[in-house]
Amino acid sequence: MRLAKLIRLPILLLLLAGAAYPQVSLRDSSIRMGSVGIAYRGGLPGADLAGRGGWISQIGAEGGVKFRSNWYLQASVMYLFSDSTAVAGIIDPLLTPGGFVIADNGTLAEVQLLLSGASGAFTAGRIFSWKGAVNPNSGFFAEAGLQYLEHRVRIRTIGETSVAALTGPYRKGYDRLRSGIGLRQAVGYRHFANNGYANFVIGLDFSQHLTWSRRSIDFVTGAADTRRRTDLISGIYAAWIFPLFTRAPDRIYYF
């Protein structure tokens, strides 16, 4: 499964939600509505993924449908990145004694190792409203589902220099691409404002995956990596939501 295929998930959910909605009011009752949003997840890696770096950020889009029962379905597609990686020895065969690589023009080039990847999740959840909530559609939530995770070491040459040994098909021998299916859970608070503007999600986010190497050979070891690994990410979740429904007028005029 690639990122382009994951993008279809939010679109399918919006089609499920329906293109038209009756006029409704958030104040009065729990309603059926679609939604799209911009989301951020940030967390610390755990288990085997802890050896790949520090704080991991994910930015992307999500879409879904909430039913009158306050149960909802949601899909998301996220770009994953970190400004550092803890992977050591990944390009040791190419390094000079000073820790540089020799560029195509014969000069010494510095190389930066970063973590990048993508994830796609499909989750089901429920909003638990209460009498004092701003409206019956807002409240604490809990959700869980399946998530696809893919990550690799991005090898970046600093400056304008080019290193042929780290580009094209050669790069694949060093980037340690891994992917797999796992679980994702989140808890927190979902807020749908009566005026339609301040719609947001804040909470905690957790995911657990079993991943395998997607490369046939590692140039450092000269062999394939056949080990199954456990990759965990635990952190925060925030999103800005745009609900999709036809709003009923706040006032009724009599003539």
Tab-separated table of C-alpha atoms in Angstrom:
chain	number	residue	atom	x	y	z
A	1	MET	CA	0.000	0.000	0.000
A	2	ARG	CA	1.433	3.349	-1.077
A	3	LEU	CA	0.594	6.916	-0.055
A	4	ALA	CA	-1.380	7.569	-3.255
A	5	LYS	CA	-3.757	4.730	-2.384
A	6	LEU	CA	-4.149	5.948	1.194
A	7	ILE	CA	-5.485	9.287	-0.044
A	8	ARG	CA	-8.610	7.490	-1.286
A	9	LEU	CA	-9.747	6.636	2.254
A	10	PRO	CA	-10.965	10.116	3.337
A	11	ILE	CA	-12.682	10.551	-0.044
A	12	LEU	CA	-14.571	7.274	0.318
A	13	LEU	CA	-15.774	8.258	3.776
A	14	LEU	CA	-17.071	11.586	2.537
A	15	LEU	CA	-19.016	9.770	-0.177
A	16	LEU	CA	-20.443	7.532	2.524
A	17	ALA	CA	-21.493	10.594	4.483
A	18	GLY	CA	-23.622	11.755	1.564
A	19	ALA	CA	-23.466	14.860	-0.549
A	20	ALA	CA	-26.549	16.550	0.890
A	21	TYR	CA	-27.800	17.043	4.414
A	22	PRO	CA	-31.092	18.354	5.767
A	23	GLN	CA	-31.037	21.649	7.571
A	24	VAL	CA	-30.016	20.963	11.157
A	25	SER	CA	-28.806	22.801	14.231
A	26	LEU	CA	-25.874	21.688	16.346
A	27	ARG	CA	-27.502	23.163	19.453
A	28	ASP	CA	-30.594	20.996	19.442
A	29	SER	CA	-29.521	17.389	18.928
A	30	SER	CA	-26.810	15.037	17.752
A	31	ILE	CA	-26.726	15.131	13.960
A	32	ARG	CA	-25.246	13.216	11.051
A	33	MET	CA	-22.524	15.173	9.319
A	34	GLY	CA	-19.378	14.750	7.292
A	35	SER	CA	-16.100	16.464	8.074
A	36	VAL	CA	-12.649	17.168	6.718
A	37	GLY	CA	-9.708	18.387	8.741
A	38	ILE	CA	-6.042	19.237	8.974
A	39	ALA	CA	-4.322	17.145	11.634
A	40	TYR	CA	-1.044	16.984	13.515
A	41	ARG	CA	0.298	14.082	15.540
A	42	GLY	CA	3.547	14.270	17.445
A	43	GLY	CA	5.087	11.585	19.566
A	44	LEU	CA	8.064	9.705	20.897
A	45	PRO	CA	9.092	6.437	19.245
A	46	GLY	CA	9.173	3.252	21.271
A	47	ALA	CA	10.439	-0.337	21.053
A	48	ASP	CA	12.504	-0.869	17.857
A	49	LEU	CA	11.516	2.501	16.392
A	50	ALA	CA	13.226	4.241	19.319
A	51	GLY	CA	16.521	3.417	17.633
A	52	ARG	CA	15.621	5.557	14.646
A	53	GLY	CA	15.409	8.974	16.255
A	54	GLY	CA	13.682	11.393	18.592
A	55	TRP	CA	10.392	13.285	18.382
A	56	ILE	CA	8.330	12.228	15.346
A	57	SER	CA	5.843	14.616	13.718
A	58	GLN	CA	2.996	13.715	11.389
A	59	ILE	CA	1.012	16.276	9.385
A	60	GLY	CA	-1.827	15.469	7.040
A	61	ALA	CA	-5.536	15.363	6.284
A	62	GLU	CA	-8.460	13.436	7.671
A	63	GLY	CA	-12.068	12.977	6.675
A	64	GLY	CA	-15.053	11.097	7.966
A	65	VAL	CA	-18.679	10.894	8.899
A	66	LYS	CA	-20.392	11.218	12.297
A	67	PHE	CA	-23.774	9.608	12.840
A	68	ARG	CA	-26.665	10.715	15.031
A	69	SER	CA	-25.643	8.131	17.606
A	70	ASN	CA	-22.311	10.040	17.972
A	71	TRP	CA	-20.431	7.066	16.583
A	72	TYR	CA	-18.145	8.041	13.723
A	73	LEU	CA	-15.847	6.615	11.058
A	74	GLN	CA	-12.682	8.402	10.045
A	75	ALA	CA	-9.738	7.980	7.688
A	76	SER	CA	-6.479	9.913	7.637
A	77	VAL	CA	-3.332	10.249	5.558
A	78	MET	CA	-0.222	11.668	7.234
A	79	TYR	CA	3.304	12.619	6.192
A	80	LEU	CA	5.813	11.538	8.843
A	81	PHE	CA	9.128	13.246	9.552
A	82	SER	CA	11.775	13.928	12.178
A	83	ASP	CA	14.651	16.398	12.096
A	84	SER	CA	17.103	13.755	13.297
A	85	THR	CA	17.735	10.038	13.324
A	86	ALA	CA	19.690	7.884	15.731
A	87	VAL	CA	20.644	5.275	13.123
A	88	ALA	CA	24.409	4.762	13.265
A	89	GLY	CA	26.688	3.201	10.681
A	90	ILE	CA	24.147	3.428	7.897
A	91	ILE	CA	26.602	4.876	5.340
A	92	ASP	CA	29.911	3.916	6.994
A	93	PRO	CA	31.308	2.241	3.830
A	94	LEU	CA	31.175	5.626	2.054
A	95	LEU	CA	32.643	7.815	4.810
A	96	THR	CA	36.141	9.254	4.875
A	97	PRO	CA	38.124	9.251	8.166
A	98	GLY	CA	36.749	12.750	8.789
A	99	GLY	CA	33.125	11.635	8.495
A	100	PHE	CA	32.436	13.040	5.011
A	101	VAL	CA	31.567	11.442	1.665
A	102	ILE	CA	33.337	12.135	-1.617
A	103	ALA	CA	31.066	14.012	-4.015
A	104	ASP	CA	30.983	13.493	-7.774
A	105	ASN	CA	33.167	16.570	-8.305
A	106	GLY	CA	35.842	15.213	-5.957
A	107	THR	CA	35.089	17.489	-3.003
A	108	LEU	CA	34.088	16.398	0.472
A	109	ALA	CA	30.370	16.575	1.238
A	110	GLU	CA	28.520	16.431	4.525
A	111	VAL	CA	25.534	14.108	4.756
A	112	GLN	CA	22.528	14.502	7.064
A	113	LEU	CA	20.338	11.544	8.048
A	114	LEU	CA	16.628	12.250	8.648
A	115	LEU	CA	13.603	10.101	9.324
A	116	SER	CA	10.665	10.344	6.916
A	117	GLY	CA	7.653	8.293	5.929
A	118	ALA	CA	3.875	8.162	5.806
A	119	SER	CA	0.906	6.635	7.580
A	120	GLY	CA	-2.710	5.958	6.757
A	121	ALA	CA	-5.354	5.036	9.312
A	122	PHE	CA	-8.975	3.929	9.344
A	123	THR	CA	-10.642	4.271	12.737
A	124	ALA	CA	-14.029	4.076	14.420
A	125	GLY	CA	-14.909	6.056	17.521
A	126	ARG	CA	-17.566	7.614	19.660
A	127	ILE	CA	-18.168	11.029	21.187
A	128	PHE	CA	-19.431	11.005	24.764
A	129	SER	CA	-21.379	14.187	25.317
A	130	TRP	CA	-22.974	15.303	28.588
A	131	LYS	CA	-25.630	17.740	29.696
A	132	GLY	CA	-23.196	20.609	30.242
A	133	ALA	CA	-21.464	20.264	26.874
A	134	VAL	CA	-21.700	23.141	24.401
A	135	ASN	CA	-23.986	20.938	22.258
A	136	PRO	CA	-24.857	17.225	21.912
A	137	ASN	CA	-22.240	16.788	19.162
A	138	SER	CA	-19.258	17.763	21.317
A	139	GLY	CA	-17.565	15.874	24.092
A	140	PHE	CA	-14.854	13.453	25.061
A	141	PHE	CA	-14.046	10.774	22.503
A	142	ALA	CA	-12.314	7.423	22.170
A	143	GLU	CA	-11.373	5.834	18.858
A	144	ALA	CA	-9.414	2.832	17.595
A	145	GLY	CA	-8.604	1.204	14.282
A	146	LEU	CA	-6.016	-0.020	11.824
A	147	GLN	CA	-3.005	1.958	10.593
A	148	TYR	CA	-0.424	1.438	7.884
A	149	LEU	CA	3.039	2.806	8.709
A	150	GLU	CA	5.999	3.315	6.391
A	151	HIS	CA	9.314	4.922	7.318
A	152	ARG	CA	12.850	5.195	5.993
A	153	VAL	CA	16.073	7.052	6.597
A	154	ARG	CA	16.228	10.035	4.250
A	155	ILE	CA	19.816	10.708	3.227
A	156	ARG	CA	20.335	14.395	2.512
A	157	THR	CA	23.516	15.845	1.060
A	158	ILE	CA	24.137	19.333	2.453
A	159	GLY	CA	24.900	21.925	-0.208
A	160	GLU	CA	24.752	21.722	-4.006
A	161	THR	CA	27.052	18.724	-4.320
A	162	SER	CA	25.864	15.430	-5.799
A	163	VAL	CA	26.858	11.984	-4.580
A	164	ALA	CA	25.998	9.289	-7.136
A	165	ALA	CA	26.405	6.507	-4.565
A	166	LEU	CA	23.521	7.991	-2.552
A	167	THR	CA	21.075	8.717	-5.373
A	168	GLY	CA	18.770	6.684	-7.572
A	169	PRO	CA	18.700	2.914	-7.013
A	170	TYR	CA	21.865	3.073	-4.888
A	171	ARG	CA	20.046	5.052	-2.202
A	172	LYS	CA	17.709	2.101	-1.642
A	173	GLY	CA	20.625	0.059	-0.331
A	174	TYR	CA	21.045	2.474	2.581
A	175	ASP	CA	17.631	3.921	3.435
A	176	ARG	CA	16.306	0.900	5.398
A	177	LEU	CA	12.720	1.298	4.237
A	178	ARG	CA	10.256	-0.533	6.501
A	179	SER	CA	6.476	-0.816	6.550
A	180	GLY	CA	3.662	-2.750	8.142
A	181	ILE	CA	0.123	-2.764	9.485
A	182	GLY	CA	-0.723	-2.045	13.102
A	183	LEU	CA	-3.201	-0.504	15.499
A	184	ARG	CA	-3.966	3.105	16.380
A	185	GLN	CA	-5.897	4.538	19.352
A	186	ALA	CA	-6.733	8.080	20.444
A	187	VAL	CA	-8.614	9.685	23.321
A	188	GLY	CA	-9.413	13.329	23.945
A	189	TYR	CA	-12.013	16.012	23.273
A	190	ARG	CA	-13.893	16.922	20.084
A	191	HIS	CA	-15.480	20.355	19.884
A	192	PHE	CA	-18.030	21.494	17.305
A	193	ALA	CA	-18.891	25.136	17.913
A	194	ASN	CA	-22.454	26.374	17.582
A	195	ASN	CA	-21.248	29.241	15.362
A	196	GLY	CA	-19.453	26.790	13.047
A	197	TYR	CA	-15.946	28.249	13.337
A	198	ALA	CA	-14.006	26.821	16.313
A	199	ASN	CA	-14.133	23.119	15.488
A	200	PHE	CA	-11.150	21.218	16.828
A	201	VAL	CA	-9.763	18.013	18.319
A	202	ILE	CA	-7.171	17.678	21.068
A	203	GLY	CA	-6.029	14.452	22.643
A	204	LEU	CA	-3.489	11.692	23.066
A	205	ASP	CA	-2.485	9.357	20.258
A	206	PHE	CA	-0.943	5.871	20.337
A	207	SER	CA	0.028	3.389	17.628
A	208	GLN	CA	1.673	-0.016	17.513
A	209	HIS	CA	2.984	-1.747	14.367
A	210	LEU	CA	4.820	-4.836	13.199
A	211	THR	CA	7.112	-3.820	10.319
A	212	TRP	CA	9.363	-5.598	7.867
A	213	SER	CA	12.189	-4.396	5.617
A	214	ARG	CA	11.127	-3.621	2.038
A	215	ARG	CA	14.666	-3.738	0.628
A	216	SER	CA	16.198	-6.896	-0.803
A	217	ILE	CA	19.672	-6.040	0.471
A	218	ASP	CA	21.405	-3.706	2.920
A	219	PHE	CA	24.689	-2.416	1.463
A	220	VAL	CA	26.258	-2.126	4.926
A	221	THR	CA	25.703	-5.757	5.928
A	222	GLY	CA	25.588	-7.199	2.422
A	223	ALA	CA	22.459	-9.189	3.308
A	224	ALA	CA	18.692	-8.779	3.562
A	225	ASP	CA	17.124	-7.684	6.834
A	226	THR	CA	14.570	-10.379	7.654
A	227	ARG	CA	13.844	-9.382	11.237
A	228	ARG	CA	10.321	-8.435	12.236
A	229	ARG	CA	10.317	-5.281	14.345
A	230	THR	CA	7.879	-3.592	16.701
A	231	ASP	CA	7.432	0.143	16.101
A	232	LEU	CA	5.528	2.277	18.619
A	233	ILE	CA	4.615	5.980	18.595
A	234	SER	CA	2.983	7.672	21.599
A	235	GLY	CA	2.156	11.368	21.841
A	236	ILE	CA	-0.361	14.110	21.126
A	237	TYR	CA	-3.093	14.642	18.546
A	238	ALA	CA	-4.621	17.921	17.357
A	239	ALA	CA	-6.815	18.815	14.404
A	240	TRP	CA	-8.793	21.699	12.952
A	241	ILE	CA	-12.105	20.408	11.590
A	242	PHE	CA	-14.468	21.676	8.909
A	243	PRO	CA	-17.937	20.086	9.382
A	244	LEU	CA	-20.094	19.428	6.321
A	245	PHE	CA	-23.833	19.906	6.788
A	246	THR	CA	-26.572	22.397	5.951
A	247	ARG	CA	-27.062	24.738	8.876
A	248	ALA	CA	-30.552	25.685	9.957
A	249	PRO	CA	-31.185	29.391	10.563
A	250	ASP	CA	-30.729	30.525	14.157
A	251	ARG	CA	-33.863	32.645	14.086
A	252	ILE	CA	-37.379	32.182	12.786
A	253	TYR	CA	-39.115	35.214	11.383
A	254	TYR	CA	-42.913	35.615	11.444
A	255	PHE	CA	-44.833	37.845	9.102
